[in-house]
Coordinates of C-alpha atoms and ligand atoms in Angstrom, one line a residue:
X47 CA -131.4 -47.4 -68.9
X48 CA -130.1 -49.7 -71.6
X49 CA -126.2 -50.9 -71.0
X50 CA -124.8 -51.8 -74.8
X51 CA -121.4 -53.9 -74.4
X52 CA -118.7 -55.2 -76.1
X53 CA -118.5 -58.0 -78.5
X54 CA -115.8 -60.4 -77.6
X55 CA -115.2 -63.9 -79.0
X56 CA -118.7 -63.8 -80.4
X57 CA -120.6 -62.8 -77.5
X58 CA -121.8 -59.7 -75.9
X59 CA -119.7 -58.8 -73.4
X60 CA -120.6 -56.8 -70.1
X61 CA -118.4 -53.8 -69.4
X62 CA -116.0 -54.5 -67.0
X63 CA -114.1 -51.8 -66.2
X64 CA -117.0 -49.8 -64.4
X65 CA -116.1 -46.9 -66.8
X66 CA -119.6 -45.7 -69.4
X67 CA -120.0 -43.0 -71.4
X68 CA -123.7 -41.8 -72.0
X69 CA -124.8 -42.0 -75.3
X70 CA -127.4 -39.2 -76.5
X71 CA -130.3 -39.1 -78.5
X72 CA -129.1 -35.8 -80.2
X73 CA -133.0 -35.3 -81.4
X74 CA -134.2 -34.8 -78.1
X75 CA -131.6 -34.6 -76.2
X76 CA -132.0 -37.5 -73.8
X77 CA -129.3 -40.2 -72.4
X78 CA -130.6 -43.2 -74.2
X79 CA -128.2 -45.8 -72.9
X80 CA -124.9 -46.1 -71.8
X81 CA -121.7 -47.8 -73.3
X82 CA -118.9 -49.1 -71.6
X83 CA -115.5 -47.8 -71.6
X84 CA -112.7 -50.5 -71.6
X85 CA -109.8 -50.9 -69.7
X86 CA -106.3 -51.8 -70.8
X87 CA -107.1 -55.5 -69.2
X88 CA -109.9 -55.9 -71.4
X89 CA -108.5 -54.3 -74.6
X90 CA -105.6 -57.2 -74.4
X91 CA -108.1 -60.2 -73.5
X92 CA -109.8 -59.2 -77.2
X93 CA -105.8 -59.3 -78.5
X94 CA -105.2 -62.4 -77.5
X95 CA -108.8 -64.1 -78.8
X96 CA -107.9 -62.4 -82.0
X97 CA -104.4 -63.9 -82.4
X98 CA -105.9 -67.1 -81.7
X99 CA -108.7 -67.0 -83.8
X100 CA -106.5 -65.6 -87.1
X101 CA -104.6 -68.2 -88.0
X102 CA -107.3 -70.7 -88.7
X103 CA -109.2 -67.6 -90.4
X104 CA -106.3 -66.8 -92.5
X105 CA -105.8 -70.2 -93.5
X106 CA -109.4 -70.5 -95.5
X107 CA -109.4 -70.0 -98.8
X108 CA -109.6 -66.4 -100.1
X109 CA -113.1 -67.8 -102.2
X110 CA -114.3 -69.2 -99.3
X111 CA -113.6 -65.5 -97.2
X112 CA -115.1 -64.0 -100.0
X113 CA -118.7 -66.2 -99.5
X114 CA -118.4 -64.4 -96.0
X115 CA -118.3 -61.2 -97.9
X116 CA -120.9 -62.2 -99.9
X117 CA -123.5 -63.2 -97.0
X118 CA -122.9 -60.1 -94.9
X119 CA -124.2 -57.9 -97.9
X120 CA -127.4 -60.2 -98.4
X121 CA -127.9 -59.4 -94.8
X122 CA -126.7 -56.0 -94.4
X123 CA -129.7 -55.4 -97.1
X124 CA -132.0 -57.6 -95.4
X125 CA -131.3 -55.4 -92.4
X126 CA -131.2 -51.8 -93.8
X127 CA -133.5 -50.2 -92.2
X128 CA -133.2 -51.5 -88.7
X129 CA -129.5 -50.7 -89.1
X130 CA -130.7 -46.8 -90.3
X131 CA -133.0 -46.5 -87.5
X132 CA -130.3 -47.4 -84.8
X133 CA -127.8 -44.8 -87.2
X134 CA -130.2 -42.1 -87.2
X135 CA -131.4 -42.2 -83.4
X136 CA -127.6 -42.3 -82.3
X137 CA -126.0 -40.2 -84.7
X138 CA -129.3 -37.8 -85.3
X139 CA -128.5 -38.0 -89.4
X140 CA -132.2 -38.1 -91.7
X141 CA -133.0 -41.6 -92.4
X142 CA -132.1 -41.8 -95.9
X143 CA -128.4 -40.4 -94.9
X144 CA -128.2 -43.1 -92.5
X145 CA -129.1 -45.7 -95.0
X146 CA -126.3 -44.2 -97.2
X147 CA -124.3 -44.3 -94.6
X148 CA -124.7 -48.3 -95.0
X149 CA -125.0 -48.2 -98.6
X150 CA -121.5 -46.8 -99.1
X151 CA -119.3 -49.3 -96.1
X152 CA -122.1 -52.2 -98.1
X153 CA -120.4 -50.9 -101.5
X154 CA -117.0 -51.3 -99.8
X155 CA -117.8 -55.4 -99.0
X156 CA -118.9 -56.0 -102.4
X157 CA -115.5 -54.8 -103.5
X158 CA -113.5 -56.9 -101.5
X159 CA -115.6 -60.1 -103.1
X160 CA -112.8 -59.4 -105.4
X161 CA -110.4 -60.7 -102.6
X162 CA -109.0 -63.9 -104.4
X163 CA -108.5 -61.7 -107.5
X164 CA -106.7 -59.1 -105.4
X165 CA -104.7 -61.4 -103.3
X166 CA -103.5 -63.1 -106.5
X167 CA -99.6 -62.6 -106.3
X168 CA -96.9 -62.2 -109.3
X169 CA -94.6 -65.0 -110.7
X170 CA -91.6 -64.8 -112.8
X171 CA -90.8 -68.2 -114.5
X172 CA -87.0 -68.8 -114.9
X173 CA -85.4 -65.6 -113.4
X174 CA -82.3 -66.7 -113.8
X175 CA -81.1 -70.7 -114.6
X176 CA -84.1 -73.2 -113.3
X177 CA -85.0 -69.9 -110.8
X178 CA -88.5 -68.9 -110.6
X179 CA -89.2 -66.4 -107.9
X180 CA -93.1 -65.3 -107.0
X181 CA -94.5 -62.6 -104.6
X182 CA -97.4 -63.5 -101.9
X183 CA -99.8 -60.7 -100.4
X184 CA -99.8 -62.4 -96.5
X185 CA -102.4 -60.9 -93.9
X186 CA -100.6 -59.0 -91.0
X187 CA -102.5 -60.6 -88.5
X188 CA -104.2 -58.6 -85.7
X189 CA -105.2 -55.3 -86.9
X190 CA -107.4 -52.9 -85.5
X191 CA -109.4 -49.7 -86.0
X192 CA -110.5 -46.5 -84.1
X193 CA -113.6 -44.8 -86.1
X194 CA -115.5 -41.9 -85.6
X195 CA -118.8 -40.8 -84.8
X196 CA -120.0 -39.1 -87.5
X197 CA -120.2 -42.4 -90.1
X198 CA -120.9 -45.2 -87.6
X199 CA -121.6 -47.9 -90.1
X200 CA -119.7 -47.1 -93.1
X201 CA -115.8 -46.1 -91.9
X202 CA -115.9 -49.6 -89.9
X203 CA -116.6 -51.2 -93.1
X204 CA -113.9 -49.5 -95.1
X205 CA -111.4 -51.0 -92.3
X206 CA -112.6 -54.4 -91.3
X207 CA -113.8 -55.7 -94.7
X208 CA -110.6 -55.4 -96.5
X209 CA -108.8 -56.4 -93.1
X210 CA -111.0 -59.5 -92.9
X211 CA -111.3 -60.2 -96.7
X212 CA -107.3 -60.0 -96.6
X213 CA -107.5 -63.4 -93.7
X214 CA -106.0 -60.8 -90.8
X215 CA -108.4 -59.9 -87.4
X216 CA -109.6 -57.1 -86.7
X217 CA -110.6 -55.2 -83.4
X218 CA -112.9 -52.2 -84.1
X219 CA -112.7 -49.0 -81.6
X220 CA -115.6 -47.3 -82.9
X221 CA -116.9 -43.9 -81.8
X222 CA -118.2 -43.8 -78.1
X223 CA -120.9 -41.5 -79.1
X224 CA -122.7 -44.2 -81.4
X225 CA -121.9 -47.4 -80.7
X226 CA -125.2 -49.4 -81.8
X227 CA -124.4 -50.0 -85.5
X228 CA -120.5 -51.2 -85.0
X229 CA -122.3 -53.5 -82.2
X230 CA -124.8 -54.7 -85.3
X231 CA -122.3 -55.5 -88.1
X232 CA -120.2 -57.6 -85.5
X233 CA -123.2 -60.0 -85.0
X234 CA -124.3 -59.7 -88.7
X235 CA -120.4 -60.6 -89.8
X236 CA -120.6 -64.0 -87.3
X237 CA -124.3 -64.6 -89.0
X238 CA -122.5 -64.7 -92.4
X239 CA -120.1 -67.1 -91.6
X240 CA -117.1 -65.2 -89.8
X241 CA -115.9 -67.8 -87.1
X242 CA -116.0 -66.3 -83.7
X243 CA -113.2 -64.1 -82.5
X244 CA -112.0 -62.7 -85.8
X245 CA -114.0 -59.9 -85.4
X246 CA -114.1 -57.6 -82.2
X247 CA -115.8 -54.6 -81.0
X248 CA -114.1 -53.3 -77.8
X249 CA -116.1 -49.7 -77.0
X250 CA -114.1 -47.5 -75.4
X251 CA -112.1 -43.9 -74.9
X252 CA -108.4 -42.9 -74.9
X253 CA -107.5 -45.8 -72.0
X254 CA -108.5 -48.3 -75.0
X255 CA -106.9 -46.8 -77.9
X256 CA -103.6 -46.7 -76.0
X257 CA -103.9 -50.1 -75.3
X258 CA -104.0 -51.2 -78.8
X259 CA -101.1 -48.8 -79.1
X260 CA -99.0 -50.4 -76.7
X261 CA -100.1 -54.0 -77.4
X262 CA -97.2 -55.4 -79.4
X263 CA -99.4 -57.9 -80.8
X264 CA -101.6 -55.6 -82.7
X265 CA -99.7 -55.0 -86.1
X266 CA -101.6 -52.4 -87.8
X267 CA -103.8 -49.2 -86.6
X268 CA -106.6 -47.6 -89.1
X269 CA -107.9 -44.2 -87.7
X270 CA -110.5 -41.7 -88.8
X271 CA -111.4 -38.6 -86.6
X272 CA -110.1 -35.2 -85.7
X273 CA -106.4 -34.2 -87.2
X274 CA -105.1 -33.8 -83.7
X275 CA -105.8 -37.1 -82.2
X276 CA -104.9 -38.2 -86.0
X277 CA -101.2 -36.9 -85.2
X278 CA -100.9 -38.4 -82.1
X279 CA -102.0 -42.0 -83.0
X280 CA -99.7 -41.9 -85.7
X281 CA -96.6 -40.8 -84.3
X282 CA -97.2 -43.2 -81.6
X283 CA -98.3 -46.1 -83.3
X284 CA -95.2 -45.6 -85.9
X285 CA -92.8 -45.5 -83.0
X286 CA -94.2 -49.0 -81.5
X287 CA -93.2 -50.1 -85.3
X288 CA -97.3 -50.5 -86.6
X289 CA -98.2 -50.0 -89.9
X290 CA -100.8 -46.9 -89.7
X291 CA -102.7 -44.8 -91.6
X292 CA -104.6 -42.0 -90.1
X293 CA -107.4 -39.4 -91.6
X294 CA -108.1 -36.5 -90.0
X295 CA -110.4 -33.0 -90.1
X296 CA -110.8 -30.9 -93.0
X297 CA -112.0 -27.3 -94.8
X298 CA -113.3 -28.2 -98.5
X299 CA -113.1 -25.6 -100.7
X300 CA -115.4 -25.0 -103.7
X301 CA -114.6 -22.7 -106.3
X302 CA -117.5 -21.1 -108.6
X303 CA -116.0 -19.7 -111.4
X304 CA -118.0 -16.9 -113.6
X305 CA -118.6 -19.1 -116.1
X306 CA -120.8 -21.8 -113.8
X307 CA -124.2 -22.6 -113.8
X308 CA -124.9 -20.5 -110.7
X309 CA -128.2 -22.7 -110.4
X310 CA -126.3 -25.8 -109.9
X311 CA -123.9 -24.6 -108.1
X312 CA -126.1 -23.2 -104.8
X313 CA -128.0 -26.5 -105.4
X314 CA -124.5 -28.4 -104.8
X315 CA -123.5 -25.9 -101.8
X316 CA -126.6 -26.6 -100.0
X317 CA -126.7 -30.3 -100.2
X318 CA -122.8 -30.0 -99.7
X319 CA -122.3 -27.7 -97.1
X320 CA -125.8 -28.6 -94.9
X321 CA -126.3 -31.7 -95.3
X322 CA -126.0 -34.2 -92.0
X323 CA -125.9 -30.7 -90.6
X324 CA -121.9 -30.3 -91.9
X325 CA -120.8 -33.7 -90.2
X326 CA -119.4 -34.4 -92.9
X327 CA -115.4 -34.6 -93.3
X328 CA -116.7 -34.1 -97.3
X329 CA -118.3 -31.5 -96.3
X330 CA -118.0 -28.2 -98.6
X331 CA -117.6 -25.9 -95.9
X332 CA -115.7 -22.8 -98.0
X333 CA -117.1 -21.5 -101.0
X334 CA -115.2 -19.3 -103.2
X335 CA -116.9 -17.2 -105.8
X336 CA -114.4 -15.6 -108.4
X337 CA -115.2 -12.0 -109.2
X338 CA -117.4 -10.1 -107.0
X339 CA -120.4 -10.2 -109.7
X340 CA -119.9 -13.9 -109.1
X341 CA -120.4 -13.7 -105.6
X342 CA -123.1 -11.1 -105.7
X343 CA -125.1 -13.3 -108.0
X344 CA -123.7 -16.7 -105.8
X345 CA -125.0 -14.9 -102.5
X346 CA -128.6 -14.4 -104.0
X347 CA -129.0 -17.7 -105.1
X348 CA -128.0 -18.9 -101.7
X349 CA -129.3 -17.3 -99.2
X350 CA -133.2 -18.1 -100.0
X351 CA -132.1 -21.6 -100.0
X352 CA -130.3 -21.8 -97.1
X353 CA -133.1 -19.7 -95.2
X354 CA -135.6 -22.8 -96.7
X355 CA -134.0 -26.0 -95.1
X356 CA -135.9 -27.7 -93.4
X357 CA -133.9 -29.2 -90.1
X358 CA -135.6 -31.7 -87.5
X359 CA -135.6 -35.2 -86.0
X360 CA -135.3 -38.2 -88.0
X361 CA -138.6 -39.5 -87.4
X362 CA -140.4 -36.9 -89.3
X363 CA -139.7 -38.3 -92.4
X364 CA -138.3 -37.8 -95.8
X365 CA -139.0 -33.7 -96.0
X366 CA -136.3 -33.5 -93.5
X367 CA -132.7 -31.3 -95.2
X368 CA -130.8 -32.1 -92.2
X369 CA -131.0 -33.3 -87.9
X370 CA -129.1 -32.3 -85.0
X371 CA -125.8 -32.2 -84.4
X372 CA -124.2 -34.9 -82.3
X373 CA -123.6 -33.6 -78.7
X374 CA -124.4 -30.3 -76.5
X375 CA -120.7 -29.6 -76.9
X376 CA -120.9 -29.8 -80.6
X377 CA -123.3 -27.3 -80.6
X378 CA -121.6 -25.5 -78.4
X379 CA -118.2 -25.1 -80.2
X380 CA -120.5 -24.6 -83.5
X381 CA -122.1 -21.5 -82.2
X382 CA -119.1 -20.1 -80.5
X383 CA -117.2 -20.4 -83.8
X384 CA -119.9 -18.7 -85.3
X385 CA -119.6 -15.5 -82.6
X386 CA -116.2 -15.3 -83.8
X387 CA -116.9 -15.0 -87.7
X388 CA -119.2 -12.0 -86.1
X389 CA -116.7 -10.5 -83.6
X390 CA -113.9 -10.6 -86.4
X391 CA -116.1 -8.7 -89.1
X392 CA -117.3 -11.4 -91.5
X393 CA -121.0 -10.7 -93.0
X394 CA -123.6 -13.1 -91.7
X395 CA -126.5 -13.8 -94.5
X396 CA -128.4 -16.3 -92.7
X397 CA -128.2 -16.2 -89.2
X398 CA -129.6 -19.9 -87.6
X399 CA -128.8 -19.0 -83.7
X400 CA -132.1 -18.1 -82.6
X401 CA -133.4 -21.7 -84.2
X402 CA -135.9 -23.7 -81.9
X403 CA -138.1 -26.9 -82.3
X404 CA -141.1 -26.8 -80.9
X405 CA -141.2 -30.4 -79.0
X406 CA -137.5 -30.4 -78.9
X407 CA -136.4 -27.6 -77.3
X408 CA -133.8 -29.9 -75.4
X409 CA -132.7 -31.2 -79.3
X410 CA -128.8 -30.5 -79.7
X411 CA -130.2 -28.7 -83.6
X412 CA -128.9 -25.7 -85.1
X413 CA -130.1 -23.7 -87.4
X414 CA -128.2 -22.9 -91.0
X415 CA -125.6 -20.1 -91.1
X416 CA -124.3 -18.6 -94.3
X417 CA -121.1 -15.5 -94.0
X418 CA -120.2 -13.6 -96.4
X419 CA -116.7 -11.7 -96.9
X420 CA -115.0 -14.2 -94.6
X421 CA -111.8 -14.0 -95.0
X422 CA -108.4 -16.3 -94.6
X423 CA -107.2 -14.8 -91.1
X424 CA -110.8 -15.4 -89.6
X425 CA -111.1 -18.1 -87.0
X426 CA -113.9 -19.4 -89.1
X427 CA -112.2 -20.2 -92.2
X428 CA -108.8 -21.7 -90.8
X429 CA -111.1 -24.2 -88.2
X430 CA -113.3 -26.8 -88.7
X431 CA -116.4 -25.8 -87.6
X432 CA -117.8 -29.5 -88.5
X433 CA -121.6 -27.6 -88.1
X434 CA -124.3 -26.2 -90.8
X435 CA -121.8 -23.2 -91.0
X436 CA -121.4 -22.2 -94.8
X437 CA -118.3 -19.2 -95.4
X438 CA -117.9 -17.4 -98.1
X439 CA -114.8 -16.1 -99.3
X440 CA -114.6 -13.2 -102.2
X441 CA -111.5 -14.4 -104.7
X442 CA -110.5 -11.7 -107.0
X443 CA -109.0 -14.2 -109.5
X444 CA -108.6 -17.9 -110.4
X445 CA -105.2 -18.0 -109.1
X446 CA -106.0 -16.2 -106.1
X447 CA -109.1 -18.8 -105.2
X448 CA -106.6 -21.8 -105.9
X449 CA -104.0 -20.6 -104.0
X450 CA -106.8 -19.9 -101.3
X451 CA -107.4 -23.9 -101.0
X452 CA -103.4 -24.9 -101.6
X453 CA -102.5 -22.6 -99.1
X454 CA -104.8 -24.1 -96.2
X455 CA -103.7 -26.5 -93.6
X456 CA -106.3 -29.4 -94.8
X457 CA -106.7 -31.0 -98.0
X458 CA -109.6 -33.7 -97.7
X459 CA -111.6 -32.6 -100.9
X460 CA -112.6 -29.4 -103.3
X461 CA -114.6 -28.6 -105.6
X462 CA -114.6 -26.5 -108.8
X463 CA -117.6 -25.6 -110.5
X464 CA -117.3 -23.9 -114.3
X465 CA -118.1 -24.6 -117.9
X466 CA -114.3 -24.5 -118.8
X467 CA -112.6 -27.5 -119.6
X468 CA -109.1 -26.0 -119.5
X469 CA -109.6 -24.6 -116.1
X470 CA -111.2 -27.7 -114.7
X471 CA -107.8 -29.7 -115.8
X472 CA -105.4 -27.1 -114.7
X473 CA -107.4 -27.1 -111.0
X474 CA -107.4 -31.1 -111.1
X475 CA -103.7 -31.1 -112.0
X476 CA -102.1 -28.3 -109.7
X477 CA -104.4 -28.6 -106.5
X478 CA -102.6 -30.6 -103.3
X479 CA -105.7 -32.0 -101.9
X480 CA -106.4 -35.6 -102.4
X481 CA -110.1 -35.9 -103.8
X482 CA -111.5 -33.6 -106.9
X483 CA -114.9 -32.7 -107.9
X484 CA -115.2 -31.1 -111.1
X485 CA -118.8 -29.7 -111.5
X486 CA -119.3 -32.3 -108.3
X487 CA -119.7 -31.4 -104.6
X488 CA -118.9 -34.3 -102.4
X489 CA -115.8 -36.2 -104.4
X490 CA -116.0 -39.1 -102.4
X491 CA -114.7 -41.9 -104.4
X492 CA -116.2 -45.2 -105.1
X493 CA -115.4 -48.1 -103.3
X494 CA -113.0 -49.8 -106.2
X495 CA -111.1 -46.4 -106.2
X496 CA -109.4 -45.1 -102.9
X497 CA -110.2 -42.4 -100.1
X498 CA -107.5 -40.3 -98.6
X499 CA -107.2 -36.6 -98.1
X500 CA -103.5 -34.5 -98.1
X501 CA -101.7 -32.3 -95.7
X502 CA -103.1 -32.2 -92.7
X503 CA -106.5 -34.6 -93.6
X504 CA -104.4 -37.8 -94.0
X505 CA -101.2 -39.5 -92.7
X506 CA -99.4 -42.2 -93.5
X507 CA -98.8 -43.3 -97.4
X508 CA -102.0 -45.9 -97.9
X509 CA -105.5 -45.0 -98.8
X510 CA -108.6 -46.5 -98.1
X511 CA -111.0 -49.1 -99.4
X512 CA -110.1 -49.4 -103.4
X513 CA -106.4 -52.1 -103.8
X514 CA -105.2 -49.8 -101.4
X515 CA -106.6 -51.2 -98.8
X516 CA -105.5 -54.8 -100.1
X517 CA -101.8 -53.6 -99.7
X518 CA -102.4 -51.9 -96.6
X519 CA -104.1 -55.0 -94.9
X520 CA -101.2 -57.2 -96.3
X521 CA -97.5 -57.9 -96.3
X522 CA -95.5 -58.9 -99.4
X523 CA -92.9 -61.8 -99.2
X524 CA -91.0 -62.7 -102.0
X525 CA -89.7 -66.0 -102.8
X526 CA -86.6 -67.1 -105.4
X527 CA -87.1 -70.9 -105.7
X528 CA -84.1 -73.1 -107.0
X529 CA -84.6 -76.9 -107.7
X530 CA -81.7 -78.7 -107.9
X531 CA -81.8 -80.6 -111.5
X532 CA -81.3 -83.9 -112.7
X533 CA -84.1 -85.4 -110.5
X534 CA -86.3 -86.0 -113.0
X535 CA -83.5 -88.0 -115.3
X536 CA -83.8 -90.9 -113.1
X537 CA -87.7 -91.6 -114.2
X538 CA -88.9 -94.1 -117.4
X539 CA -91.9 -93.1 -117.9
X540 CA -92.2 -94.1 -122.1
X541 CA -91.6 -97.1 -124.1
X542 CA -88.5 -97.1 -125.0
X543 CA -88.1 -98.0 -128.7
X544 CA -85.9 -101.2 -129.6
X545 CA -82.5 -100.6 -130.6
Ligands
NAD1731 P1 -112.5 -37.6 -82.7 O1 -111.1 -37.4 -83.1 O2 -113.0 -36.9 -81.5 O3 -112.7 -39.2 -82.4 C1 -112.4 -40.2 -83.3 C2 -112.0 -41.5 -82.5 O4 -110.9 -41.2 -81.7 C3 -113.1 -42.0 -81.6 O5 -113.2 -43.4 -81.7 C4 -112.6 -41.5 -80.2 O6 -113.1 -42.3 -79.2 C5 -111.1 -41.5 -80.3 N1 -110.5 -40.5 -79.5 C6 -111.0 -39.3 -79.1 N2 -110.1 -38.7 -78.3 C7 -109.0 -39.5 -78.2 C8 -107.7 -39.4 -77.5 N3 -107.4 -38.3 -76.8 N4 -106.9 -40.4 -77.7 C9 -107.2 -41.5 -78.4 N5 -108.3 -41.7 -79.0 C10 -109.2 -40.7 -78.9 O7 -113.4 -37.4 -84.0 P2 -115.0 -37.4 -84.1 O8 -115.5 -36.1 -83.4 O9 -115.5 -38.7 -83.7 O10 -115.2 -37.2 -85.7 C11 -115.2 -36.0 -86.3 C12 -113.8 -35.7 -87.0 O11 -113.5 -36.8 -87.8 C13 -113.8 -34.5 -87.8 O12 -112.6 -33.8 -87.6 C14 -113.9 -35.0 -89.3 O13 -113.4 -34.2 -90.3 C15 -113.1 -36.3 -89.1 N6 -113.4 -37.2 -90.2 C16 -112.4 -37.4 -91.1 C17 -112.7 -38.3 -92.2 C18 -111.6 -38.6 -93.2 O14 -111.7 -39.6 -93.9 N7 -110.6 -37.7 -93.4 C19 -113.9 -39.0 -92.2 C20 -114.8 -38.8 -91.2 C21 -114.5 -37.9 -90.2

């Protein structure tokens, strides 16, 4: 049985705690190694290398960071696939997922390149008599991150590239579930140039996140995961006076209204709402038909796609929709959740419970599921089901499927899918969730803009990746400079001219 580690002032680093979680191979079901779970001790030993190691970091120039930058995407291409492989046997995702899964955090380092632009502060010649006064963007220092399982390559790159680009150090917390990649891009950082120390990967579970909580040295906390475990990393880390930000779960709505190309949109809800089997916190996992035609026309469109996706291991190439899901509890929770949509009178279209692999029968896969009349009181549309669970919810009206989405807890993303221009804006414009698709499934924004979700998806008042992240990675001082005059009087410096 393979034991992963911890990377630690540039080196791997054996567990020391004698804690491990098993790590899966969700295809077939098999422990494929296991990764150590820190202690408190060992969380603070990777504190105090960072604080060492920043300052010296900090102090290079932001062009020279930026070469860093530079070097890791020459390598995180060189490396592509092996990093996919590793993704796709931890995680279970289809191959070319996992490479986007790298493609997008890869998209993230090429923004921060930008650094010594972004970094660049703001000067006011002569505020008041001889006064100048300028504003600096300083890095915090030690930062860290807790990310989750579902995109093991790229969330770690939306924290640690802007942290590191921005001269701060960062410790990465990623998921205990697939540890490989984050393991990967702290060796492939160090080959690019990144002195040792600046960038950590301490694995762990709840003992190491509190550490980082409690450690007074750590000034800033990134988290992505569940909106529970969201709330309580925030409030704590706020009250030990961190800077955080925290994203959390989510129930993305798409509405179809009469007037959409009903092709297009079942083309979008399948890829949207299946694909990496619904682990995705972009996921469309509500769609919304307005009118009942709509939906009757909507539902018919579906349902033979949904009943053709092809699900199965990684390994068996590109003809693959979507894999497993990540754990036996997963799948678990997923089909319970869907025995409630059936207990509590929702329609079920496609029913995936009775799927089976043949050579995988111990494969944590399950099959597509598609409802009909679900509606908002039904444990499967207020929970996130994170599974390949599509509901479908009849809206008699445009405001009705608008209030539908405002009215719910989350607001990570939504969708609206018509030909009408005036709709489109007034649904962009009104909606309280924080990422918009118009005629486009999954909004996620590129890396230059910023990704956050409202409500109960995202907490704290900073984005990420895009100059968010720049200001979220940094503090601003501000400077009002006075020279005393009359020191310059006392030079000659010309010829002076005969009387
Ligand atoms: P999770 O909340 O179970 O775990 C996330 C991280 O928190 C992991 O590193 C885990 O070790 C740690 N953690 C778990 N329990 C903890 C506890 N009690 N105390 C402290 N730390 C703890 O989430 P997950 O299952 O890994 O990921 C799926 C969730 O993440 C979904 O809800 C999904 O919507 C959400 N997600 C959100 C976004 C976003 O940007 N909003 C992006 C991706 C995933």
């Amino acid at each position: 049985m393979q034991e992963l580690s911890h990377y630690v002032n540039g080196d791997h680093a054996k567990g020391g705690s004698g804690r491990f979680a098993d790590v899966f191979n969700p295809a077939t079901g098999e422990v494929q190694s296991k990764v150590p779970l820190a202690s408190k001790a060992e969380v603070d030993a990777a504190v105090a290398t960072a604080a060492a190691a920043q300052p010296a970091w900090a102090a290079v120039n932001p062009q020279r960071r930026a070469r860093v930058m530079m070097e890791f995407v020459r390598l995180l291409n060189r490396d592509m696939d092996k990093l996919a492989e590793a993704l796709s046997r931890e995680h279970g995702k289809t191959f070319p997922d996992a490479k986007g899964d790298v493609q997008r955090g890869l998209e993230v380092v090429e923004f921060c390149i930008g650094a010594p632009h972004l970094l660049k502060g703001e000067y006011t010649d002569s505020a008041g008599p001889g006064i100048d006064m300028y504003s600096m963007r300083q890095p915090l220092g030690v930062t860290a991150g807790i990310t989750p399982f579902n995109f093991p390559a790229m969330i770690p790159m939306w924290m640690f590239a802007p942290a590191l680009a921005c001269g701060n150090a960062f410790i990465l917390k990623p998921s205990e579930r697939d540890p490989s990649v984050p393991l990967m891009l702290a060796e492939l950082m160090e080959e690019a140039g990144l002195p040792k120390g600046v960038l950590q990967v301490v694995n762990g579970d709840k003992e190491a996140v509190d550490a980082l909580l409690d450690n007074p040295v750590v000034q800033s906390i990134g988290f992505v995961g569940s909106t529970p475990i969201a709330e309580y990393i925030y409030s704590r880390g706020c009250a030990a006076g961190k800077r955080v930000q925290c994203f959390g779960g989510a129930k993305n709505h798409m509405i179809i209204m009469p007037d959409a190309d009903m092709d297009q949109a079942a083309d979008a809800l399948v890829g949207a709402g299946y694909g990496a089997a619904g682990e995705r916190c972009m996921a469309i996992s509500v769609a919304v038909p307005v009118g009942d035609e709509t939906a009757d026309r909507l539902i018919e469109k579906l349902a033979p796609r949904v009943e053709k996706l092809q699900v199965g291991p990684y390994t068996a190439g590109n003809d693959i929709d979507y894999g497993p899901v990540v754990t036996a509890a997963a799948k678990e929770n997923i089909l319970k959740l869907v025995q409630t949509g059936i207990d509590q009178g929702a329609e079920l279209v496609v029913d995936g419970r009775d799927f089976k692999l043949q050579g995988y029968e111990d494969g944590f896969f399950v099959g597509p599921h598609l409802f009909d009349r679900v509606t908002p009181d039904m444990d499967i549309y207020r929970k996130e089901i994170f599974g390949p669970v599509l509901s479908t919810v009849r809206a008699q009206s445009y405001e009705e499927a608008l209030g539908l989405a405002m009215d719910h807890e989350y607001g990570n993303g939504t969708a609206i899918y018509t030909r009408d221009g005036d709709t489109a804006r007034d649904f962009a414009n009104r909606i309280n969730i924080g990422m918009v698709g118009v005629n486009v499934p999954i909004p996620v924004p590129l890396a230059y803009h910023s990704f956050g979700g409202w409500k109960k998806s995202g907490f704290g008042d900073l984005n990420q990746h895009g100059t968010d992240s720049f200001k979220f990675y940094t503090r601003t001082k501000t400077v009002t400079a006075r020279w005393p005059s009359g020191i310059k009087e006392g030079g000659e410096f010309n010829f002076k001219a005969m009387e």
